[in-house]
Short mmCIF file of C-alpha atoms (C1' of nucleotides) in Angstrom, two decimals:
data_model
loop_
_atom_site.label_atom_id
_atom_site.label_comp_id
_atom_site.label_asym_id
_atom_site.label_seq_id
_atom_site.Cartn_x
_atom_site.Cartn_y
_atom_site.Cartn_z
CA UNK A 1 -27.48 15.45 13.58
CA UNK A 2 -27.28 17.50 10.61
CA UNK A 3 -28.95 16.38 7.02
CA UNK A 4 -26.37 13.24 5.58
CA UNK A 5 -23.44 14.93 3.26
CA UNK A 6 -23.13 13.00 -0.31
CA UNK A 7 -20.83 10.80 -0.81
CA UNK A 8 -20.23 12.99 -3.88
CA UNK A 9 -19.00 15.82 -1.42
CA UNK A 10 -17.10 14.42 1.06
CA UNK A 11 -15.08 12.75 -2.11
CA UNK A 12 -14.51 16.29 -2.75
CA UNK A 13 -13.80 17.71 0.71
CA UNK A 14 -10.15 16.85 0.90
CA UNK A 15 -9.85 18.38 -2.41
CA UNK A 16 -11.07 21.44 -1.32
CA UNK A 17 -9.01 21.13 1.81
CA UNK A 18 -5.83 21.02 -0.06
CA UNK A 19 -6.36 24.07 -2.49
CA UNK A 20 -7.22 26.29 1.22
CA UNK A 21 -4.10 25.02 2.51
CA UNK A 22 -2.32 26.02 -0.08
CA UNK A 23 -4.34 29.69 -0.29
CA UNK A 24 -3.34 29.85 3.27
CA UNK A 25 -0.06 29.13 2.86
CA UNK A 26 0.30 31.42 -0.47
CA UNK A 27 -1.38 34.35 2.49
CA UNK A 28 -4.51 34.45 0.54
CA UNK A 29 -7.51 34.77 3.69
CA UNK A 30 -10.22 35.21 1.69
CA UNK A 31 -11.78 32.56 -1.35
CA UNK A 32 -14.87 32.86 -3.46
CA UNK A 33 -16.52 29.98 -5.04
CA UNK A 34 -15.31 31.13 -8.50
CA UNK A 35 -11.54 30.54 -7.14
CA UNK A 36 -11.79 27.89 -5.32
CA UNK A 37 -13.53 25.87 -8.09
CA UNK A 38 -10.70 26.90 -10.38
CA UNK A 39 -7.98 25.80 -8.13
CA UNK A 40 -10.11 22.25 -7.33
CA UNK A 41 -11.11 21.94 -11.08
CA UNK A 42 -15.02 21.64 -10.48
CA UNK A 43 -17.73 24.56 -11.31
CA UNK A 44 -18.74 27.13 -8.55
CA UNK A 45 -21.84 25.82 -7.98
CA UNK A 46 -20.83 22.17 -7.02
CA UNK A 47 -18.34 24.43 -4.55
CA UNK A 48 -21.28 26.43 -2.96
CA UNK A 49 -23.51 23.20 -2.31
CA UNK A 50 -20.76 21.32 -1.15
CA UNK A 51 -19.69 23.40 1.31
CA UNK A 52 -23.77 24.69 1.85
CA UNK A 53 -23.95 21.05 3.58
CA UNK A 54 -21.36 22.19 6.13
CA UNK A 55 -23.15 25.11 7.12
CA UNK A 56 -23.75 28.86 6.12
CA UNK A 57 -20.04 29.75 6.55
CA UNK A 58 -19.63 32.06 3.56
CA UNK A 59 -20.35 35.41 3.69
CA UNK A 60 -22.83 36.58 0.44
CA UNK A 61 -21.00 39.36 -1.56
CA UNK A 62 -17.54 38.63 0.10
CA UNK A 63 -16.63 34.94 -0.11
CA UNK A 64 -15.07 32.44 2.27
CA UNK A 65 -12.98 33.37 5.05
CA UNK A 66 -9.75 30.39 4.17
CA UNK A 67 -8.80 29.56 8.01
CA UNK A 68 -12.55 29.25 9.25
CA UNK A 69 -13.38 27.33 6.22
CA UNK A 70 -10.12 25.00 6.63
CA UNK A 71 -11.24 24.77 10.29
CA UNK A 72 -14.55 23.69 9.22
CA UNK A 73 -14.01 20.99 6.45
CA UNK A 74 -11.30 19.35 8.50
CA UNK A 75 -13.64 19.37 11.56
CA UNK A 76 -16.23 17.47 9.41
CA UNK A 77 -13.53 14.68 8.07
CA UNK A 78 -12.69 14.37 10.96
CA UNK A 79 -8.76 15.52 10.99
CA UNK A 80 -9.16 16.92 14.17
CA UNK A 81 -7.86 14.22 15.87
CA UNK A 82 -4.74 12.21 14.36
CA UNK A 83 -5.32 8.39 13.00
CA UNK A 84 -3.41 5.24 13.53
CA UNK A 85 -2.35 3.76 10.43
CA UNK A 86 -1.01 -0.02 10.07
CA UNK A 87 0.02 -1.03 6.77
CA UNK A 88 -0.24 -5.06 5.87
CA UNK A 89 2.22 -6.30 3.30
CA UNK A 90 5.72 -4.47 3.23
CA UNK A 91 6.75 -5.25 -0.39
CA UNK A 92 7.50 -2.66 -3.15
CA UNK A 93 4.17 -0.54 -2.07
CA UNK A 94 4.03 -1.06 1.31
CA UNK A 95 7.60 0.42 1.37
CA UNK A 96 6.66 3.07 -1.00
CA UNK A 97 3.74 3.78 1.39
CA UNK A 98 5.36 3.60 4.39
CA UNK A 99 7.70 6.37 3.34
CA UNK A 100 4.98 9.00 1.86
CA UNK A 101 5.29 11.95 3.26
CA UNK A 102 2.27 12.84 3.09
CA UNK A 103 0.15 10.72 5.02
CA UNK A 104 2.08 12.50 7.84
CA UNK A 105 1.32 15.48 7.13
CA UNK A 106 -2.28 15.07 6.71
CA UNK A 107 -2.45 13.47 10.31
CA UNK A 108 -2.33 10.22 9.32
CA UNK A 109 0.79 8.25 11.65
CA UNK A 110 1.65 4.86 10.40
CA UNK A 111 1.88 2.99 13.46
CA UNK A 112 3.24 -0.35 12.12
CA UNK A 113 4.48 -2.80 9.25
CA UNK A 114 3.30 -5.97 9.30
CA UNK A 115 3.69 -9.16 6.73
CA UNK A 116 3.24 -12.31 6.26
CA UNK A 117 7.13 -13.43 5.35
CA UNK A 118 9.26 -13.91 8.04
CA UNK A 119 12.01 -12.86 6.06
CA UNK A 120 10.76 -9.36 6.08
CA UNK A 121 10.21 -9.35 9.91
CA UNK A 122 12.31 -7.28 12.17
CA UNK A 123 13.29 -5.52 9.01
CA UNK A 124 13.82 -1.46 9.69
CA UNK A 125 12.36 1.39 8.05
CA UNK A 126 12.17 4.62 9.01
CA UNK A 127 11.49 4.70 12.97
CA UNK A 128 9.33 1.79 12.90
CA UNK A 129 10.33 -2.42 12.49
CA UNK A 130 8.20 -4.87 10.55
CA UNK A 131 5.87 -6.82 12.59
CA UNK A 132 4.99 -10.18 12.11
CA UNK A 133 1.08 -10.70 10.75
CA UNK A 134 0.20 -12.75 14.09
CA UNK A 135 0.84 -9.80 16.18
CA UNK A 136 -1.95 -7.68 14.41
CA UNK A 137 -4.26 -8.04 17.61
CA UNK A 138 -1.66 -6.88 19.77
CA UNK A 139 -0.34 -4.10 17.78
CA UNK A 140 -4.31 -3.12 17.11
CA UNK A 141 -4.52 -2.84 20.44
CA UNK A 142 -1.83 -1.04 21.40
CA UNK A 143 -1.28 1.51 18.61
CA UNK A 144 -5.60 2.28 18.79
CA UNK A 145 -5.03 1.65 14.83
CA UNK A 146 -7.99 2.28 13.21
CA UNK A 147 -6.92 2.24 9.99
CA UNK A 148 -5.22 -0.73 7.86
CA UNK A 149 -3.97 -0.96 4.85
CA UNK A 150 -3.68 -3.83 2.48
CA UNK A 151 -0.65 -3.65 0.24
CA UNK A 152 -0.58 -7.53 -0.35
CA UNK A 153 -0.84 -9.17 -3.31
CA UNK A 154 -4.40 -10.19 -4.50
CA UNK A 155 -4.80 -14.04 -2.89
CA UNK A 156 -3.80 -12.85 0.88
CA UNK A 157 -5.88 -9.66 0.51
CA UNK A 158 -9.78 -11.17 1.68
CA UNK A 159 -7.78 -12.70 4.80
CA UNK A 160 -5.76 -9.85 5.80
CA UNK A 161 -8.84 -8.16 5.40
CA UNK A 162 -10.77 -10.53 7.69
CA UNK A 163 -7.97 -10.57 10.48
CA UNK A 164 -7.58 -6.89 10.40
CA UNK A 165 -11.66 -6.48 11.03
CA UNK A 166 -11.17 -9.35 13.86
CA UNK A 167 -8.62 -6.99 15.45
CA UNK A 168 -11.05 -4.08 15.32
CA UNK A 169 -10.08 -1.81 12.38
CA UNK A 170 -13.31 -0.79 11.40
CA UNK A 171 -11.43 1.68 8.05
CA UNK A 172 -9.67 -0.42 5.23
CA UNK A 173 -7.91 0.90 2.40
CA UNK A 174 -6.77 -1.74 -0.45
CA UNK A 175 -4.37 -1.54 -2.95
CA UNK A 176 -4.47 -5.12 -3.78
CA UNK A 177 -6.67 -5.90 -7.33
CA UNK A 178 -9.49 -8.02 -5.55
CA UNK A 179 -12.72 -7.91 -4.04
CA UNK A 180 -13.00 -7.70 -0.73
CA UNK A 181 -16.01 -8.60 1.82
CA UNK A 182 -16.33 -6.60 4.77
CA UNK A 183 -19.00 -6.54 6.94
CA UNK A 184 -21.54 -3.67 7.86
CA UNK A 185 -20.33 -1.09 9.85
CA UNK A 186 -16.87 -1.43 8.21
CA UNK A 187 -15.61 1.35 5.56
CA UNK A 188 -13.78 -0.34 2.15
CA UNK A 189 -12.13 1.78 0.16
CA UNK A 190 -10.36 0.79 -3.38
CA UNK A 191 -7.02 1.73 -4.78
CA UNK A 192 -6.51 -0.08 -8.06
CA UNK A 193 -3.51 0.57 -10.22
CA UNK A 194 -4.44 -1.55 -13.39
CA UNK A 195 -8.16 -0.47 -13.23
CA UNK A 196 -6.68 3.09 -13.89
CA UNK A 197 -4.32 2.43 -16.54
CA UNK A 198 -7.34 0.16 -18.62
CA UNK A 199 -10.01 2.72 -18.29
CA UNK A 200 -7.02 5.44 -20.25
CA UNK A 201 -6.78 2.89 -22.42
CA UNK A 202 -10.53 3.06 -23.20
CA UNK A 203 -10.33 6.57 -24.02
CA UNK A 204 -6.88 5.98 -25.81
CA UNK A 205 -8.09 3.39 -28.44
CA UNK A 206 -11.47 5.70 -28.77
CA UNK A 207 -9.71 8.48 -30.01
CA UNK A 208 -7.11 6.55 -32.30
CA UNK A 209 -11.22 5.10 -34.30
CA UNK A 210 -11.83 8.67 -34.15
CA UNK A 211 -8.85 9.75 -35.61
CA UNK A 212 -8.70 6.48 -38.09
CA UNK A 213 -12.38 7.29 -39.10
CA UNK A 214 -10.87 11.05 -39.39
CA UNK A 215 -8.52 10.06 -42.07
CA UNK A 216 -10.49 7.57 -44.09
CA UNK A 217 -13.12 10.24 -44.32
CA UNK A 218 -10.14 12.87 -45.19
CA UNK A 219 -8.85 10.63 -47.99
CA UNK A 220 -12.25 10.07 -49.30
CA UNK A 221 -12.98 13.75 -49.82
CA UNK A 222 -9.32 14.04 -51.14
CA UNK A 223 -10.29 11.31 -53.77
CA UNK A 224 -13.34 12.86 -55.18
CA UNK A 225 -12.45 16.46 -54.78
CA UNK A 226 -8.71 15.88 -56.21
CA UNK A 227 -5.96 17.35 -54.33
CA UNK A 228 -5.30 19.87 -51.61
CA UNK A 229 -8.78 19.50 -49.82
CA UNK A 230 -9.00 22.35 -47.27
CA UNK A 231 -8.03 21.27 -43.86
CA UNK A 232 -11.44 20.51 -41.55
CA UNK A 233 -12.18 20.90 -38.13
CA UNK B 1 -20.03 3.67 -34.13
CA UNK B 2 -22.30 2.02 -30.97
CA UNK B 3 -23.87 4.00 -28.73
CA UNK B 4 -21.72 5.77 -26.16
CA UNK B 5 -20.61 3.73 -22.95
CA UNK B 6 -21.20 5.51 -19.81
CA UNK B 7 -18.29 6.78 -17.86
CA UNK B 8 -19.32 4.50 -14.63
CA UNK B 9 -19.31 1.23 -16.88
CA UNK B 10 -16.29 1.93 -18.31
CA UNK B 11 -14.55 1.91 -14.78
CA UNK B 12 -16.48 -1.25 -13.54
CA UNK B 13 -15.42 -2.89 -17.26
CA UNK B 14 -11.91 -3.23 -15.53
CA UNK B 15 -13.14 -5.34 -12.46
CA UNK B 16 -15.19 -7.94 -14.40
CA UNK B 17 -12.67 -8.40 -16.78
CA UNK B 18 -10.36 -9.62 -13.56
CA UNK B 19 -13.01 -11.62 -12.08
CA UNK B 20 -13.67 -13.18 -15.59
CA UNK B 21 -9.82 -14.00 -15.99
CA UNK B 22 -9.90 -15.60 -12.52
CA UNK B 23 -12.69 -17.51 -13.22
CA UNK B 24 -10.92 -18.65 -16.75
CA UNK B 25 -8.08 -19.66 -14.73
CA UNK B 26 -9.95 -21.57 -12.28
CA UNK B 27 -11.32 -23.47 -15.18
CA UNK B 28 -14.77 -21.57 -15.19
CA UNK B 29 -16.06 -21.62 -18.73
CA UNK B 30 -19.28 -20.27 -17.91
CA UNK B 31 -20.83 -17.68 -15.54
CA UNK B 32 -24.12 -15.69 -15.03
CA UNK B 33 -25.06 -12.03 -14.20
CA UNK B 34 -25.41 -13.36 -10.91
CA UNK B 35 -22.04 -14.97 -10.01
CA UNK B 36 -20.22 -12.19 -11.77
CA UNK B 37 -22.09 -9.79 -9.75
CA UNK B 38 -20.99 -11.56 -6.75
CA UNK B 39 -17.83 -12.33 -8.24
CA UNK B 40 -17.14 -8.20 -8.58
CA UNK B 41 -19.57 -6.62 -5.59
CA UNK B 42 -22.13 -4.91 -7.44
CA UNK B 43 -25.84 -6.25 -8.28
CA UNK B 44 -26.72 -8.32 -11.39
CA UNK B 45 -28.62 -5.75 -12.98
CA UNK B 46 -26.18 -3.59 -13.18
CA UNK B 47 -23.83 -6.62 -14.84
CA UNK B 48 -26.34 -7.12 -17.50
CA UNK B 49 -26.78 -3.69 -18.29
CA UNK B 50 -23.29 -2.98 -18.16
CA UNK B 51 -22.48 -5.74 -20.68
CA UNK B 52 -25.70 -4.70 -22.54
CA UNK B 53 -23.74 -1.51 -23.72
CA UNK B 54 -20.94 -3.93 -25.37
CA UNK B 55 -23.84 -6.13 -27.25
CA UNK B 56 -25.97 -9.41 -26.95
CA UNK B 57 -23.22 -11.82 -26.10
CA UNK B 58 -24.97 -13.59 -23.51
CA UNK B 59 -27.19 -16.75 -23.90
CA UNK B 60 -31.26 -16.84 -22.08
CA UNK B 61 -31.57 -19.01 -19.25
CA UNK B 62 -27.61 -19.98 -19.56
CA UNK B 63 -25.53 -16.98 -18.81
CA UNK B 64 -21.97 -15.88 -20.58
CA UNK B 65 -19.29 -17.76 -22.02
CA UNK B 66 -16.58 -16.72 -19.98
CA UNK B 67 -13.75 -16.85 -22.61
CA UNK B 68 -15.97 -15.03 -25.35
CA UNK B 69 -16.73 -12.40 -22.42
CA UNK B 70 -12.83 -11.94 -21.74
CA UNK B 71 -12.75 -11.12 -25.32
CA UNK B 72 -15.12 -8.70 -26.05
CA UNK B 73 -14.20 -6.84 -22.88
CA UNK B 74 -10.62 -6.77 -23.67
CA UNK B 75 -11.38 -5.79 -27.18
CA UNK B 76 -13.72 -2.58 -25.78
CA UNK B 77 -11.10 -1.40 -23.18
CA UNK B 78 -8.68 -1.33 -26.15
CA UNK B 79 -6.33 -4.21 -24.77
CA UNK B 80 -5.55 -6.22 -27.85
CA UNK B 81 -2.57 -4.07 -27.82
CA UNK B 82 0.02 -3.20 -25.50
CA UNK B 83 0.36 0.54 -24.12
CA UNK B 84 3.73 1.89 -23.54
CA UNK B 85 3.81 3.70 -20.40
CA UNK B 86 6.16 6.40 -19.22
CA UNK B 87 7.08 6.60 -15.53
CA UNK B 88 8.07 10.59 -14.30
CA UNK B 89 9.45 10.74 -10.79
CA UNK B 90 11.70 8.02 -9.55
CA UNK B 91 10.85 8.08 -5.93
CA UNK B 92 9.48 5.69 -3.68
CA UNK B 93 6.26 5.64 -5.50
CA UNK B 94 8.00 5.78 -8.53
CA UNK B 95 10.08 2.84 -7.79
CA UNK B 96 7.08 0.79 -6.33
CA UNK B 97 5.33 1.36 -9.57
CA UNK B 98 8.11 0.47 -11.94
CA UNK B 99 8.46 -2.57 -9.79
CA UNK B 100 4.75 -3.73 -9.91
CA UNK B 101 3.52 -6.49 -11.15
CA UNK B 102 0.67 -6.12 -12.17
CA UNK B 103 1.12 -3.40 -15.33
CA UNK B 104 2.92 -6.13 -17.18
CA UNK B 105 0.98 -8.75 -16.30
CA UNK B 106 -2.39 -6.50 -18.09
CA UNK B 107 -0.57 -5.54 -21.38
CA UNK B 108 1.61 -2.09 -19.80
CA UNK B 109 4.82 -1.95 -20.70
CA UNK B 110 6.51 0.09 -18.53
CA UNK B 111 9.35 1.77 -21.67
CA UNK B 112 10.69 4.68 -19.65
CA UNK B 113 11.61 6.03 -16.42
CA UNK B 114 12.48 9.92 -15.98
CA UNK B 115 13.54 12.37 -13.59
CA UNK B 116 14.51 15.84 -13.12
CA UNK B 117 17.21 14.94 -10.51
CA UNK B 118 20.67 14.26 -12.36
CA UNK B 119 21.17 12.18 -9.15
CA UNK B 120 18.66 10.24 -10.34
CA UNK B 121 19.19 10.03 -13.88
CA UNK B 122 21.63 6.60 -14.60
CA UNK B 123 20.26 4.44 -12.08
CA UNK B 124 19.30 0.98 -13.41
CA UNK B 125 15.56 -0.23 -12.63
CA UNK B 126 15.29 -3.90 -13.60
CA UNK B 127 15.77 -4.10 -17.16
CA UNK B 128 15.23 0.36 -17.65
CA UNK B 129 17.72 2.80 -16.72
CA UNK B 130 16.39 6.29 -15.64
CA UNK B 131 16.26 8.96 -18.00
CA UNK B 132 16.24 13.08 -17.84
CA UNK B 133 13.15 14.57 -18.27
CA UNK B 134 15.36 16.77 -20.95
CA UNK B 135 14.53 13.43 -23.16
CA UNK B 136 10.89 13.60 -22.67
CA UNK B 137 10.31 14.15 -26.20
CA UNK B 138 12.60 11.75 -28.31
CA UNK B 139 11.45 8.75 -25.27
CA UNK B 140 8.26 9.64 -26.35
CA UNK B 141 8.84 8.98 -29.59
CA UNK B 142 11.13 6.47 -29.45
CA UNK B 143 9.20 3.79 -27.37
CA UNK B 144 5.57 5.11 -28.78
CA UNK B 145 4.59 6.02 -25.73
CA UNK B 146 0.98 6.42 -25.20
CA UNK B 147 0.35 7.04 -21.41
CA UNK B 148 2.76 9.04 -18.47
CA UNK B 149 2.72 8.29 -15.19
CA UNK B 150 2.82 11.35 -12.92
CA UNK B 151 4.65 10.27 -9.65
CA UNK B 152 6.57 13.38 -8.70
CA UNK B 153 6.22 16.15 -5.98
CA UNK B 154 3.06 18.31 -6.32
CA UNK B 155 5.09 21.31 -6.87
CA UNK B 156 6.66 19.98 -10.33
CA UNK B 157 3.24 17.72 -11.23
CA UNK B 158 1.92 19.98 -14.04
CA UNK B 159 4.89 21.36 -15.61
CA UNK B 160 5.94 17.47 -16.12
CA UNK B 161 2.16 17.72 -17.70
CA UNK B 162 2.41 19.90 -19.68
CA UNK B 163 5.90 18.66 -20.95
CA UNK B 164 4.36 15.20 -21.35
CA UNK B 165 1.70 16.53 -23.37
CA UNK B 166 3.89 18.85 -25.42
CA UNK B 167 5.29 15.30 -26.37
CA UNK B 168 2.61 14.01 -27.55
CA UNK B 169 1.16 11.86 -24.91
CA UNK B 170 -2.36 11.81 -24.95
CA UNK B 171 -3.18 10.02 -21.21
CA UNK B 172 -1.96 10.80 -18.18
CA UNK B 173 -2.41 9.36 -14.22
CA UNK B 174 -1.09 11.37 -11.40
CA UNK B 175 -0.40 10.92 -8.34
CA UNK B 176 0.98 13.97 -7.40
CA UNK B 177 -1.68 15.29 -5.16
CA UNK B 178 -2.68 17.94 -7.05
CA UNK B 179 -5.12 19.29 -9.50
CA UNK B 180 -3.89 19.40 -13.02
CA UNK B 181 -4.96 21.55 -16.47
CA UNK B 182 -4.71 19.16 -19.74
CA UNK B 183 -5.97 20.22 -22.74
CA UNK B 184 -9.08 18.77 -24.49
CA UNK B 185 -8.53 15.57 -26.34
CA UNK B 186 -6.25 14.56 -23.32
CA UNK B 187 -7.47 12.13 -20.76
CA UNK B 188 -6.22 12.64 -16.91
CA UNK B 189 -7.22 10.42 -13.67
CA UNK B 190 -5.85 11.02 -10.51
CA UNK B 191 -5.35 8.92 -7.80
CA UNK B 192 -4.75 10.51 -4.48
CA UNK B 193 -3.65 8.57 -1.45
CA UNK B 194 -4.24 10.91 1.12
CA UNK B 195 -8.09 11.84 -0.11
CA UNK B 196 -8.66 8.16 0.17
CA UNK B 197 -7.26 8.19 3.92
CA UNK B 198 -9.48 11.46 4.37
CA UNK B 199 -12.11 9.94 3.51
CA UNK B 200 -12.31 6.62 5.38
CA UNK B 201 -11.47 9.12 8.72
CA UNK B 202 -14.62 11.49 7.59
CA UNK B 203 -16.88 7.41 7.71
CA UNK B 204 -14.85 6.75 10.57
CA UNK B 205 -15.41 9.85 12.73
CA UNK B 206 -18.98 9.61 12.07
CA UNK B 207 -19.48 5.74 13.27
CA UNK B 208 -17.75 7.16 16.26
CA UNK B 209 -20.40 10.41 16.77
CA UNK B 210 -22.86 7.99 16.47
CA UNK B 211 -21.12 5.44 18.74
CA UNK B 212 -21.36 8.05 21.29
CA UNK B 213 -24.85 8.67 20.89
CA UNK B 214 -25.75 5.30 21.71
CA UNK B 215 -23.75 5.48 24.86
CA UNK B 216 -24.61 8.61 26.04
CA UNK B 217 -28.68 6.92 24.98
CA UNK B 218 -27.41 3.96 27.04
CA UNK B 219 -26.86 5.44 30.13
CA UNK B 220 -29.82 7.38 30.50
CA UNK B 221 -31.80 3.86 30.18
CA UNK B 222 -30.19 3.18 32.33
CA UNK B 223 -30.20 5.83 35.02
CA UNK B 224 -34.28 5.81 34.46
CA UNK B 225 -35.30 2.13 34.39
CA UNK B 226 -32.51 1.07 37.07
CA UNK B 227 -29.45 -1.25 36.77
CA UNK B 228 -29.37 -3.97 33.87
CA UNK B 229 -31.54 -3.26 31.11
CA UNK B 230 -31.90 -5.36 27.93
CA UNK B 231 -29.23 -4.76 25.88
CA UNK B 232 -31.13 -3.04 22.89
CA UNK B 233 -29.68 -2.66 18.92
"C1'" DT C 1 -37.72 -22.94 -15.67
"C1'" DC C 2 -33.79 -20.14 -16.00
"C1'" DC C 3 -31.39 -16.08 -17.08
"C1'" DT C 4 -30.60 -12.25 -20.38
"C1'" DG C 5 -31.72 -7.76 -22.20
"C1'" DT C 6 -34.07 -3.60 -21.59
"C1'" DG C 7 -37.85 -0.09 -21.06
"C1'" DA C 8 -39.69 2.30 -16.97
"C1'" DA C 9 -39.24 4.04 -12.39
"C1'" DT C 10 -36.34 5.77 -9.11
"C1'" DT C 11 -32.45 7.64 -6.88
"C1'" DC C 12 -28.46 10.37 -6.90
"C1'" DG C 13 -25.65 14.13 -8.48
"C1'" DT C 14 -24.99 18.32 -11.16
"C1'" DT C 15 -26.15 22.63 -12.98
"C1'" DC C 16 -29.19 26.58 -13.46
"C1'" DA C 17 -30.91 30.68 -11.99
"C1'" DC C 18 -32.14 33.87 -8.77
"C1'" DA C 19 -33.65 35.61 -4.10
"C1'" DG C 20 -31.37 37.46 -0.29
"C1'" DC C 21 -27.78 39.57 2.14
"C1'" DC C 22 -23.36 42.22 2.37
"C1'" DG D 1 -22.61 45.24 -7.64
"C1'" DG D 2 -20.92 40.96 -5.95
"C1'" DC D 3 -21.27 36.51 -4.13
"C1'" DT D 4 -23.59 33.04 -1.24
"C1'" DG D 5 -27.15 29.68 -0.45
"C1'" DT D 6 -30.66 26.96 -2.32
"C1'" DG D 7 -35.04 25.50 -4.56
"C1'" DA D 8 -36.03 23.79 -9.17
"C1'" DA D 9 -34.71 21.71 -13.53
"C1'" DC D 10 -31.98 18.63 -15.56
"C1'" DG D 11 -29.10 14.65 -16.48
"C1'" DA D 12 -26.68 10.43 -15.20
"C1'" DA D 13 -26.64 6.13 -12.97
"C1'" DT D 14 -28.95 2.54 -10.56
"C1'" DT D 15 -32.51 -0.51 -9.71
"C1'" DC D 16 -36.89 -2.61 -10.71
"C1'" DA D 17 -39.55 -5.73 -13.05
"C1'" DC D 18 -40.76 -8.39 -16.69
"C1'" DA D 19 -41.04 -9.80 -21.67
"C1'" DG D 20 -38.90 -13.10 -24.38
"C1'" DG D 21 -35.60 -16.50 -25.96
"C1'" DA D 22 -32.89 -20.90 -24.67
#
DNA sequence: TCCTGTGAATTCGTTCACAGCC
DNA sequence: GGCTGTGAACGAATTCACAGGA
């Protein structure tokens, strides 16, 4: 097989993939690094050696050819093929989930609702009905899911996650703010809401000491020059 | 001020400080490197060097004081205070979101909810009634709002950026799944449902390549040393 | 003895800069 | 002349390993 592709890259892959798609759609055929950084926000060298671990697809002096290279970066995340999807925990975000268009469109199918609440079993939504948590094996099974979900809150998360591995789903993706265990050979992935909103609040309350250290410094230089201080940088 | 804290700290800062609060609440007063390594799935050197960059406030041969830790991790992610957050698009994701939980719960207020639709615009969320974007500006102002929630199509995503930012807003998540301009002196994070499915099916697609090696490996054992051989690893 | 705090070593990721091909 | 593909240089993040304080 070829040399392993960074984690780095294929974090950047379905980036990539999306601005093509769009190209493609717009009628543009042909990309050069240069544009396709600008439309994915990176620099056009992190473009060239990402896509350098696909393969020599490029052509030097010309550029990318958009349907090949489409072709070629969904062929390596594996989009060929269309994945099961089963979502765990049908509250506010597994509805909101279960709706997104976009997981459809990307060749992801959610293949069934489960939970834990009785209450919310049998409930419809769209084209599929909530399933109760005890079917998961069956439903596994059946569907070929490959892919759950956890949109639980935090304290049913590490068993969800456990039953779901039992079953066979070897691909987890969690929304729910805890720490999961999986074992080798299964992929964890991490969605977490609050995480996001306290890292911008980092870089919030950094720039309001910049800014207060700003003005102190301002009204210091007003003090001993005396009034109307040019305005700094 | 202190030396700068590196980016990749700075998003693990977020996890501890759950793990710590759990601990609190479970009536943990003290923890080492170790357990909160555990506790959060990385290594303990990484812990202590990650606390390292917020000062000395652990003890030799005991380990942290878990309240004190809370503390000084709160205080360095700028959580003292609470952030008023504005919600734009009033979809299912935007609905899930001014529904969860969890923003409260860590000191985000959710103040506003607005959308372009007038359809839209009226409709009672819990305590918040949704807004038109038209009143970007005076919400803003009005609520101090510090951080916007992007949760509308792609399509409208960075006009509603730009129009946040014209208003003063100085952090911004989206979820629109696409790549946005802000300028400097802005913070932006993005998280992107579908690149996280992408990417599990890119781990995915290789365990199964590999899978099929083995097989294919497998059978030709077995075809040259004749039926049953020891089932290898 | 136990566990933190941190330089040093290492690994991983990004950017530079240019040879090579169109 | 233009743009890819890629070694080499650089920088960031992780991990090692141990000195030093409780």
């Amino acid at each position: 097989m070829r040399d392993r592709i960074p984690e780095a890259t294929v974090a950047r892959l379905p980036v990539y993939l999306r601005c093509l798609v769009d190209m493609s759609e717009r009628g543009t055929h042909r990309v050069s690094s240069d544009q396709l950084a600008d439309a994915a926000g990176v620099n056009s060298a992190k473009v060239r050696k990402d896509l350098s671990y696909l393969g020599s697809y490029g052509t030097r002096g010309v550029g990318y050819d958009v349907e090949y290279l489409i072709y070629q970066v969904r062929r390596e995340l594996g989009l060929e093929q269309d994945w099961a999807v089963a979502i765990v925990g049908v509250g506010n975000l597994g509805h909101a989930l279960a709706n997104y268009r976009g997981f459809a469109e990307r060749g992801f199918r959610i293949a069934a609702l489960l939970d834990a609440d009785g209450g919310k079993v049998g409930e419809e939504l769209g084209e599929l009905t909530v399933d109760h948590i005890d079917d998961l094996d069956r439903v596994v099974k059946e569907e070929q899911v490959a892919i759950g979900i956890i949109a639980t809150p935090a304290p049913a998360a590490q068993e969800v996650c456990d039953r779901l591995v039992a079953a066979g789903v070897t691909s987890i993706l969690n929304f729910a703010p805890a720490h999961l265990q999986v074992p080798a050979g299964v992929s964890l992935r991490k969605v977490d809401l609050s995480t996001e909103l306290q890292i911008l609040s980092f870089h919030e309350q950094r720039r309001a000491a910049v800014d207060l250290v700003r003005q102190v410094a301002a009204r210091n230089r007003e003090a001993d020059a005396g009034p109307r201080p040019p305005a700094g940088d």
